[in-house]
Short mmCIF file of C-alpha atoms in Angstrom, two decimals:
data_model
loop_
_atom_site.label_atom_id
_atom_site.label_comp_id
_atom_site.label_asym_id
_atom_site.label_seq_id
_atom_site.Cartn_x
_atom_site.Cartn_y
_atom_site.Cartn_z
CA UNK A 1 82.13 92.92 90.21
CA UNK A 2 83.55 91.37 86.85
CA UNK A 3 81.83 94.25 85.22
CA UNK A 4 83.54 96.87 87.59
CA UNK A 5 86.96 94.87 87.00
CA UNK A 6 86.91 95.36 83.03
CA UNK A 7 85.94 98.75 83.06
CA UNK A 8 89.00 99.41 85.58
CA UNK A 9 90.85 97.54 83.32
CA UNK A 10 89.98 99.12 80.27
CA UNK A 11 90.54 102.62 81.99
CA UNK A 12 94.14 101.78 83.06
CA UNK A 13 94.90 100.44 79.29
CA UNK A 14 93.43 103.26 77.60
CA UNK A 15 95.05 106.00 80.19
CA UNK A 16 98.63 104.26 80.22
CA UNK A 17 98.26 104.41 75.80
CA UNK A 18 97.60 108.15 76.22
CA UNK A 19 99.99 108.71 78.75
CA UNK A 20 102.10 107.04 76.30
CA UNK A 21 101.17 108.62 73.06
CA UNK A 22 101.74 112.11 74.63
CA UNK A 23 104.55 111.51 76.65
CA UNK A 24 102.88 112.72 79.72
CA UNK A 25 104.77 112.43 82.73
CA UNK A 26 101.83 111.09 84.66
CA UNK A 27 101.48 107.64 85.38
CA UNK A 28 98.30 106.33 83.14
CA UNK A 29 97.15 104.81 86.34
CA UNK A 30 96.19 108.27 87.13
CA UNK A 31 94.43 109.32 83.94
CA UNK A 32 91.98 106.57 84.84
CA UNK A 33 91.65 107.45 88.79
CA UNK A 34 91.05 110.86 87.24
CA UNK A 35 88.18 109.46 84.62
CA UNK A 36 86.67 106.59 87.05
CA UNK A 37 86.25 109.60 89.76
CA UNK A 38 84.75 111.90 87.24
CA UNK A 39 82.37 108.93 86.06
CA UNK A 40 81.26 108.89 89.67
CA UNK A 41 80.22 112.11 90.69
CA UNK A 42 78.04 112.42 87.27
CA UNK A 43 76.25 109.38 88.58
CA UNK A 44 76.52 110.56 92.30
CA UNK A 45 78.40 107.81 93.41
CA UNK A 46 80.03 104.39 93.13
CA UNK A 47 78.34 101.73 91.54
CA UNK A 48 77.94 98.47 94.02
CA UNK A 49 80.65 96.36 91.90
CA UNK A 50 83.04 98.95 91.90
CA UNK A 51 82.54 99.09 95.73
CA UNK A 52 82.63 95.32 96.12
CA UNK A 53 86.19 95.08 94.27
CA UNK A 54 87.42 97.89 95.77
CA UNK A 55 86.87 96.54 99.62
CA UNK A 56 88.17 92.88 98.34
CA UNK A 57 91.08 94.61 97.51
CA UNK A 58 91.80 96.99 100.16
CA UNK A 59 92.92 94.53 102.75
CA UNK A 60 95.39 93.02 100.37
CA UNK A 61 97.30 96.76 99.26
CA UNK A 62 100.26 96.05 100.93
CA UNK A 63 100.80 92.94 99.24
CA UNK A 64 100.93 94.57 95.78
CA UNK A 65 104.07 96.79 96.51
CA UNK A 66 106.49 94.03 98.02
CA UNK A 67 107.70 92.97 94.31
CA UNK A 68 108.93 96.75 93.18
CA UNK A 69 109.77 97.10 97.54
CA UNK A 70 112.25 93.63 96.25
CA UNK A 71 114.17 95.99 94.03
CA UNK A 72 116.15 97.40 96.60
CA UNK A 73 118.81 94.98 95.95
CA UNK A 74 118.79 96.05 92.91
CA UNK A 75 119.82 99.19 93.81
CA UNK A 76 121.94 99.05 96.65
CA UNK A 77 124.90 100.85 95.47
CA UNK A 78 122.34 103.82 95.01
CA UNK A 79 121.59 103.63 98.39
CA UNK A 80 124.97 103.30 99.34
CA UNK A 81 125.66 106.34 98.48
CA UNK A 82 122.44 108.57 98.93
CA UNK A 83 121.63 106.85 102.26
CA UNK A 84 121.98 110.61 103.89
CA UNK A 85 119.32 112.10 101.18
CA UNK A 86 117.50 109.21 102.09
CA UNK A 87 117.67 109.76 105.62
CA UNK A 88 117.27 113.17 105.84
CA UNK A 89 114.05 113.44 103.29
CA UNK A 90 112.49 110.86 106.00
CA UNK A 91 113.33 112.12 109.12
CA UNK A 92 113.25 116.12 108.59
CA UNK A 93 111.08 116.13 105.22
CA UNK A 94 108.19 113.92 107.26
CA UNK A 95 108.73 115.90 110.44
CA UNK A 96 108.36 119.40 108.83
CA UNK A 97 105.54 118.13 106.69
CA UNK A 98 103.22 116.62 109.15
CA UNK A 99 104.61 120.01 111.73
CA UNK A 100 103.17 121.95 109.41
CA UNK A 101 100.37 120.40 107.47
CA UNK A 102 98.95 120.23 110.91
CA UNK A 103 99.44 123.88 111.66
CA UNK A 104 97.97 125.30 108.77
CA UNK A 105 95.02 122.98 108.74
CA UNK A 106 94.17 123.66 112.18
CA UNK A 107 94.88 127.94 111.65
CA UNK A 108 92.56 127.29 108.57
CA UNK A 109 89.74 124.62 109.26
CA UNK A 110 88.78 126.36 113.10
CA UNK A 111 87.83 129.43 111.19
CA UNK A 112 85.00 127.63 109.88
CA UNK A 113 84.00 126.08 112.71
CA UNK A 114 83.46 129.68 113.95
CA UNK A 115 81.77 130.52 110.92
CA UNK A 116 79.61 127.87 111.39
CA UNK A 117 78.71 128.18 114.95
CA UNK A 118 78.48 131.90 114.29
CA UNK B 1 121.44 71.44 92.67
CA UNK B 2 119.25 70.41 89.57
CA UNK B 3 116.36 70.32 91.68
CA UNK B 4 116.19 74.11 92.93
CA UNK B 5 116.13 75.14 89.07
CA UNK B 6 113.49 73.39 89.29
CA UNK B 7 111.05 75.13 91.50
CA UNK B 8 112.61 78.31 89.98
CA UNK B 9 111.28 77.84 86.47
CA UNK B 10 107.48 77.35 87.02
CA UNK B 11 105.78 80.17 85.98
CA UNK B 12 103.99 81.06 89.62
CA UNK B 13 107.19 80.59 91.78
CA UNK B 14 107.77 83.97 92.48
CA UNK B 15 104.12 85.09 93.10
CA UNK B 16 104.22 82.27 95.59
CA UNK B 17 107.35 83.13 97.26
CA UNK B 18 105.90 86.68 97.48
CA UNK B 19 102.45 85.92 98.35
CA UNK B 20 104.20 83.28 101.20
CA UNK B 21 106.20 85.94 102.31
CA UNK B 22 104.03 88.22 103.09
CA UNK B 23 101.35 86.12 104.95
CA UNK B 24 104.44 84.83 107.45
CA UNK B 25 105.42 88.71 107.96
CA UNK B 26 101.56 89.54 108.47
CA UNK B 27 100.88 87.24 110.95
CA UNK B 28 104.14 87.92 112.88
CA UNK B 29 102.61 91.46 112.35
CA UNK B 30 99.53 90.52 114.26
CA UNK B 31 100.71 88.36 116.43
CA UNK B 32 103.25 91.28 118.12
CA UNK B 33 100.75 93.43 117.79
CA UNK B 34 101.28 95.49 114.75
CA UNK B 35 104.13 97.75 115.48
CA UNK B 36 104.99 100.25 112.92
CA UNK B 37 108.61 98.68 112.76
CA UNK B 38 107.25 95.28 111.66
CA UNK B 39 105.46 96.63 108.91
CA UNK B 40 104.54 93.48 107.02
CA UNK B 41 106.23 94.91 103.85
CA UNK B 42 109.45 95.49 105.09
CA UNK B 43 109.45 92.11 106.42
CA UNK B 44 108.45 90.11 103.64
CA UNK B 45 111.01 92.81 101.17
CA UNK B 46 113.74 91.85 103.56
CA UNK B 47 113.06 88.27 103.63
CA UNK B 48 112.48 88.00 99.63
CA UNK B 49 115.41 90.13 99.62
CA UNK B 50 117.99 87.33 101.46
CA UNK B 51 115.73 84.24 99.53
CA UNK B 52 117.08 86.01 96.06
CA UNK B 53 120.47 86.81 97.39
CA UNK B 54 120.84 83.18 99.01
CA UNK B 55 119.40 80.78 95.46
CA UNK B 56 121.31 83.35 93.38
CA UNK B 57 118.42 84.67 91.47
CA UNK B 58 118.79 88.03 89.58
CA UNK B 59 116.06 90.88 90.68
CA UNK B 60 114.78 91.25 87.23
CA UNK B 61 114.27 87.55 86.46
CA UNK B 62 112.40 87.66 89.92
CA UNK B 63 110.52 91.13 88.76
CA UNK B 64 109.57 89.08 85.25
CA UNK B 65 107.79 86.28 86.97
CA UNK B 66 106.23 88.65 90.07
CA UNK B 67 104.72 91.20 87.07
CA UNK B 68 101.18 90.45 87.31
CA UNK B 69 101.49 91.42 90.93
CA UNK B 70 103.81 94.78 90.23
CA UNK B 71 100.91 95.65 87.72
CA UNK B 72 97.82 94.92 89.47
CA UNK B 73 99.11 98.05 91.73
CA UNK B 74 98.05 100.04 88.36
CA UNK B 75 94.69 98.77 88.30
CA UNK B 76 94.28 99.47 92.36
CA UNK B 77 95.03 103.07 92.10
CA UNK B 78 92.21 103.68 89.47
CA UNK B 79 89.85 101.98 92.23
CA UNK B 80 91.14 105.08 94.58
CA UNK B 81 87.92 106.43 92.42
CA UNK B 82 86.10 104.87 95.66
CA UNK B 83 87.33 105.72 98.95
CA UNK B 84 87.85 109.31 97.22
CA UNK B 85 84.09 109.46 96.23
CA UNK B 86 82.65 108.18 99.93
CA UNK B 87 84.68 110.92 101.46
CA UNK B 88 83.30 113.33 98.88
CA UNK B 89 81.05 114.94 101.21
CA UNK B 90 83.53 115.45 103.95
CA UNK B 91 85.52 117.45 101.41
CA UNK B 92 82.73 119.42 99.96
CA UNK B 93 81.87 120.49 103.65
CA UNK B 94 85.76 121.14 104.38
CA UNK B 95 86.12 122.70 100.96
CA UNK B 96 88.22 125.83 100.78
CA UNK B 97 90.91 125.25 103.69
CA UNK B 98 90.95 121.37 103.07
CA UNK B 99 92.11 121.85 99.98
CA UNK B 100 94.91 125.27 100.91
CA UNK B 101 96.28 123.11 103.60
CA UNK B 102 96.42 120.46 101.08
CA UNK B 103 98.87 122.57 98.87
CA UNK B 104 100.75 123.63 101.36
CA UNK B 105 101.46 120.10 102.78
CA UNK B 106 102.21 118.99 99.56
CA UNK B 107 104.42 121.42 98.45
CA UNK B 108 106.54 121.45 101.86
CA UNK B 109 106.54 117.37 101.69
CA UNK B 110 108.36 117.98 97.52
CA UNK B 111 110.27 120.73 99.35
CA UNK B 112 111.75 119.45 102.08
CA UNK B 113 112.14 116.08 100.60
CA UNK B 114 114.40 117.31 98.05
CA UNK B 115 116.13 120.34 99.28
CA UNK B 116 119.45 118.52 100.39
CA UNK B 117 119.51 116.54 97.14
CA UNK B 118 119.09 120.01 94.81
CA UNK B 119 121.46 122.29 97.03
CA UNK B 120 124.17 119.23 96.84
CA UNK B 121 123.46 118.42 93.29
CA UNK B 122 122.84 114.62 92.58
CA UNK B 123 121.50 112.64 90.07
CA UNK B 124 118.70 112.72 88.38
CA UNK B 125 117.20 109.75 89.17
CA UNK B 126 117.68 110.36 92.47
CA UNK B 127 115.59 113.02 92.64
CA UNK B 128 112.81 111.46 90.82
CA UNK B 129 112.98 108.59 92.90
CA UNK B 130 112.82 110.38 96.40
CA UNK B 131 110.43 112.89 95.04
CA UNK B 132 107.23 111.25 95.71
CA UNK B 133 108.21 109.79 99.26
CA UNK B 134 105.10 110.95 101.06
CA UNK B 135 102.52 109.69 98.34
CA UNK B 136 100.61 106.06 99.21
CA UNK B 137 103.46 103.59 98.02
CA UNK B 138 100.95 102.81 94.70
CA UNK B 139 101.03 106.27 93.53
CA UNK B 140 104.67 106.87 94.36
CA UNK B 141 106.72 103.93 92.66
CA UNK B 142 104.79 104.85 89.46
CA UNK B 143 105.93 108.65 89.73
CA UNK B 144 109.31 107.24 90.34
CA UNK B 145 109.34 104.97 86.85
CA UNK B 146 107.77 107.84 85.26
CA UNK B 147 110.12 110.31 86.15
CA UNK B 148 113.21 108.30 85.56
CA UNK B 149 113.57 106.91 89.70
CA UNK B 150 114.65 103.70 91.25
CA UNK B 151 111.47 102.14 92.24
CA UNK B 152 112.30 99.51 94.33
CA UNK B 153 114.13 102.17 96.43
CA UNK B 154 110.93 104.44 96.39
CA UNK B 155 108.93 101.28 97.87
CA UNK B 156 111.34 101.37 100.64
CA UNK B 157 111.38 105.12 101.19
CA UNK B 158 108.05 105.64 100.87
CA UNK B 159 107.54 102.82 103.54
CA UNK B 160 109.58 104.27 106.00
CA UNK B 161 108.23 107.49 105.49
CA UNK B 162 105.52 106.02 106.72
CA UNK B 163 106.80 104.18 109.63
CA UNK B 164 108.29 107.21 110.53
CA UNK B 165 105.26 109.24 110.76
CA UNK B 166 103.27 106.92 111.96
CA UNK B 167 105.38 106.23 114.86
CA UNK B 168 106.25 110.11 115.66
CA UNK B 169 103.63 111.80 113.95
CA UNK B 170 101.11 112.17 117.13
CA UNK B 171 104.03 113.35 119.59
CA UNK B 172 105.32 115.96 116.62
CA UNK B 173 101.60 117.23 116.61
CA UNK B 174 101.48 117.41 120.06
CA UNK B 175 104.42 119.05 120.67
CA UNK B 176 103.88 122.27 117.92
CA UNK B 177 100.17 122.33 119.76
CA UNK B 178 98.03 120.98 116.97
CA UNK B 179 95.39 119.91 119.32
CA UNK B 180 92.36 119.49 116.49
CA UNK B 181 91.75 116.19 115.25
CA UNK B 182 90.52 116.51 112.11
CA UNK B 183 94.30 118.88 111.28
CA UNK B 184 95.81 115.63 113.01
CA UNK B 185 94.45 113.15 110.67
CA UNK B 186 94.70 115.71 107.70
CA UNK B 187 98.50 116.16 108.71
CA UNK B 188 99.19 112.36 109.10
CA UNK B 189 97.47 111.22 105.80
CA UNK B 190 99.20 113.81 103.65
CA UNK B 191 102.73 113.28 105.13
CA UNK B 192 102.74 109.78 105.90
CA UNK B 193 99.87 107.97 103.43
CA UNK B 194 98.47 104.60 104.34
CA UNK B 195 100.08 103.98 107.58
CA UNK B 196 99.80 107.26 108.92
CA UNK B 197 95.93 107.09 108.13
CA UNK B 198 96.04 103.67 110.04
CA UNK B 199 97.67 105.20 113.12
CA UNK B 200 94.90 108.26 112.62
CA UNK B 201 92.17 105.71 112.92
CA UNK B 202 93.78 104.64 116.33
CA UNK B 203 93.21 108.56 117.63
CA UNK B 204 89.75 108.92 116.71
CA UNK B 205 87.30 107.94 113.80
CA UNK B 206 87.24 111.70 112.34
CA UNK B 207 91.14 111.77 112.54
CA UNK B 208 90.92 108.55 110.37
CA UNK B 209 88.73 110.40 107.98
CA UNK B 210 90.76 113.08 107.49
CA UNK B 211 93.28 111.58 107.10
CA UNK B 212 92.13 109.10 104.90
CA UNK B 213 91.54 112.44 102.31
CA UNK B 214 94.40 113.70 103.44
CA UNK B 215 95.85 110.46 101.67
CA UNK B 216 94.11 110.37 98.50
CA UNK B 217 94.25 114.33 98.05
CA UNK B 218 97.97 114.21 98.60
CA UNK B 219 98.51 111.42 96.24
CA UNK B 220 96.47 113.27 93.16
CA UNK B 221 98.47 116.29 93.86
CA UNK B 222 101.78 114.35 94.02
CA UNK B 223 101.24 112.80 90.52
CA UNK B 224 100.77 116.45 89.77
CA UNK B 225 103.35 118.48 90.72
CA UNK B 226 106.14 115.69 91.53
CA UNK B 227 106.72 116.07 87.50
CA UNK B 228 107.08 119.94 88.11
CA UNK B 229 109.38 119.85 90.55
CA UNK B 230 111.69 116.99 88.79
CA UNK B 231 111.35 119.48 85.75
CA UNK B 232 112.44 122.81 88.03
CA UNK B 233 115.40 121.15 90.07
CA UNK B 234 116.84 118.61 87.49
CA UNK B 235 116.83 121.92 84.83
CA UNK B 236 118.06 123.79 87.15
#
């Protein structure tokens, strides 16, 4: 597991320098999701430490967001005024996304279940 | 009130005060059996949220002492390596329209989250900061920072995006007749993240699944093509 936790370490540190070196405007945090992922399917799978930190983890995700979650006082005269973009992008944008995410995945994904029974 | 300043200097008092916040709100979580209103976070923001207000303390001197928590979010979306490799073989098999729907999910959640803010033209960082709303919370507040956003209030909207589909996801499926459970959970992860993948669980374990790609898949593609679509409406 301490193995699995530097090389996750060292991934985040060396995709947040290129992230910063190019100016990409992807988080680094994603460079090394992107390389961890690839390192996995060569090998055909996660390694047992990576699996052990990632299930400590998991139960505690939540936690991790509360102190940038906190900064909404920060920015409450943002809010104050964009509380109907806000609204709107939850309510409507949420509603028409999971409407028709469901929709199209249905329309799409029984086709092959006819394939396959075919 | 010497002896508040105190408390306030040691080095760990706001990872305790957030760490202690958030236990209280989970167990009140548990204890009323989780309802997607009480989501622990918005409890324990709220509560930090009036502690801060109430001693006087300034968000950033908070942020400065709660970092390593705020950072250790980095290091848990480059574990998203595993959950995305155990479902690896439920996306091979689903392949093709897995990935379509995908897209088009992802593209109407960019679309429809920012077409009132582009047609009334606001700021910038207002766009970048609602942009990534139906990405897992992780994924999002680091778009937001990237792109220029307010964070803390992409925590919160991504959150209630959240709550909001995971309290009227099922009954919007329902009522536009998506009656396959595997689009369910597909629909719920990619619109709503985390706690729409918790609520899929509670339909059926493939539901869960699916949604649980629906999650990750939608979060890769959001770090993606949020940037595009900050480039195309703020140039615009």
């Amino acid at each position: 597991m301490t193995r699995s936790a530097a090389i996750v370490l060292i991934l985040l540190i060396l995709g947040d320098a290129i992230a910063e070196i190019f100016a990409l405007p992807i988080p680094g945090a994603a460079l090394g999701l992107a390389a961890l992922t690839a390192a996995f399917a060569i090998r055909g799978g996660p390694d047992t430490g990576s699996e052990e930190l990632f299930d400590f983890a998991a139960p505690y995700f939540p936690l991790f967001f509360v102190p940038a979650a906190v900064g909404v006082i920060a920015s409450l005269d943002v809010l104050a005024f964009a509380w109907i973009h806000v609204t709107v992008a939850i309510v409507f944008g949420t509603g028409v996304t999971i409407l028709i995410t469901g929709l199209v995945s249905q329309a799409l994904m029984r086709r092959i279940t006819e394939e396959a029974q075919a | 009130m010497d002896w508040i300043s105190s408390f306030e200097r040691q080095p760990l008092f706001a990872v305790c005060l957030t760490v202690a916040a958030y236990a209280s709100a989970e167990i009140l979580w548990q204890r009323t059996g989780k309802p997607a209103l009480l989501h622990p976070v918005l409890i324990a923001t709220t509560v930090l949220a009036g502690i801060l207000i109430v001693l006087g303390i300034a968000y950033e001197d908070y942020l400065r002492q709660a970092q390593p928590i705020d950072e250790a979010l980095a290091l848990l979306i480059v574990l998203l390596a595993v959950p995305l490799c155990r479902q690896f073989s439920l996306i091979r098999k689903s392949g093709l329209p897995l990935v379509t729907a995908l897209v088009v999910g992802s593209t109407v959640a960019l679309g429809t989250a920012l077409a009132l803010p582009a047609v009334m033209g606001v700021g910038d960082d207002l766009v970048a900061t609602i942009a990534p709303k139906s990405a897992t919370t992780a994924v999002a507040v680091k778009v937001s920072e990237r792109l220029g956003g307010v964070a803390g209030l992409t925590a919160v909207i991504v959150i209630s995006t959240g709550m909001f589909g995971g309290a009227f996801g099922p009954l919007i499926l329902e009522l536009g007749g998506v009656r396959d459970d595997r689009a369910k959970g597909f629909a719920l992860g990619v619109a709503s993240h985390a706690i729409g993948t918790a609520r899929a669980f509670q339909i059926s374990e493939t539901a869960g699944a699916f949604a649980s790609v629906g999650m990750i898949l939608n979060a890769l593609l959001t770090m993606a093509l949020a940037p595009v679509a900050f480039a195309f409406i703020t140039s615009g």
